Amino acid sequence: MEASTSPRIVVGVDGSEQSIAALRFARKLAPPFNAVIQAVSTWDYPPEYAGYVPIGSDNFEEITHKHLDTAVQSAFGDDPPEGLEKVVLFSHPSKGLVKAAEGAVMLVLGRRGHGTFRGLLMGSVSGACVAHAKCPVLVVEGSTGEMPEDHA
């Protein structure tokens, strides 16, 4: 991964509505920092492969690139932020995002809710990033990317 010379806001993108909202939210945060947005997706072999990758199942990186492109298109349509960088990493999600966010102004993530009580909890990836990232981490609630009316 090539280091950006501009300040960066790293956004974790997994294709969920929450990660698309995180991209939109990052767009609003970038101008005051004069920062570019770096959309980062990660991929890893499923645990059930346990070191053995069946023939014909080696296109995870290509699929991840397509999912990232689709998420960016969903977030911004035909008007992506200037300087937007798209990065795909072979890594466990939280480890890859923490590494990608080194030296960043901020890491922005969507909170993955699962409904009812579990929906009140932070997802494992966002929780690990909050615990281990060396930059501020913003976890975006909801799926719109809109700032709440009563924000400070």
PDB file of C-alpha atoms in Angstrom, residues 7 12 15 20 32-33 38 45 78-79 81 86 90 93 95 104 120 127 131 136-137 143 146 149:
ATOM      1  CA  PRO A   7      -3.721  13.957   5.334  1.00  0.00           C
ATOM      2  CA  GLY A  12     -13.427   0.773   6.533  1.00  0.00           C
ATOM      3  CA  GLY A  15     -20.259  -3.079   1.492  1.00  0.00           C
ATOM      4  CA  ILE A  20     -21.543   3.306   2.926  1.00  0.00           C
ATOM      5  CA  PRO A  32     -11.649  20.892   7.574  1.00  0.00           C
ATOM      6  CA  PHE A  33      -8.661  18.526   7.712  1.00  0.00           C
ATOM      7  CA  GLN A  38      -8.970   6.373   1.686  1.00  0.00           C
ATOM      8  CA  TYR A  45      -9.531 -16.792   3.265  1.00  0.00           C
ATOM      9  CA  ASP A  78     -20.878   9.923 -10.152  1.00  0.00           C
ATOM     10  CA  ASP A  79     -19.408  12.547  -7.805  1.00  0.00           C
ATOM     11  CA  PRO A  81     -14.598  13.110  -3.427  1.00  0.00           C
ATOM     12  CA  LYS A  86      -9.437   2.800  -2.935  1.00  0.00           C
ATOM     13  CA  PHE A  90      -5.187  -9.172   2.304  1.00  0.00           C
ATOM     14  CA  PRO A  93     -10.428  -6.742   8.875  1.00  0.00           C
ATOM     15  CA  LYS A  95      -5.770  -5.739  11.810  1.00  0.00           C
ATOM     16  CA  ALA A 104      -4.198   8.923   9.413  1.00  0.00           C
ATOM     17  CA  LEU A 120     -27.018  -2.019  20.825  1.00  0.00           C
ATOM     18  CA  GLY A 127     -14.549  -2.538  18.721  1.00  0.00           C
ATOM     19  CA  ALA A 131      -9.116  -0.490  21.079  1.00  0.00           C
ATOM     20  CA  PRO A 136      -9.105   8.797  16.560  1.00  0.00           C
ATOM     21  CA  VAL A 137     -11.830   6.339  15.529  1.00  0.00           C
ATOM     22  CA  SER A 143     -27.122   4.007   7.542  1.00  0.00           C
ATOM     23  CA  GLU A 146     -26.182  12.283   7.983  1.00  0.00           C
ATOM     24  CA  GLU A 149     -29.534  17.570  14.218  1.00  0.00           C
TER      25      GLU A 149
END
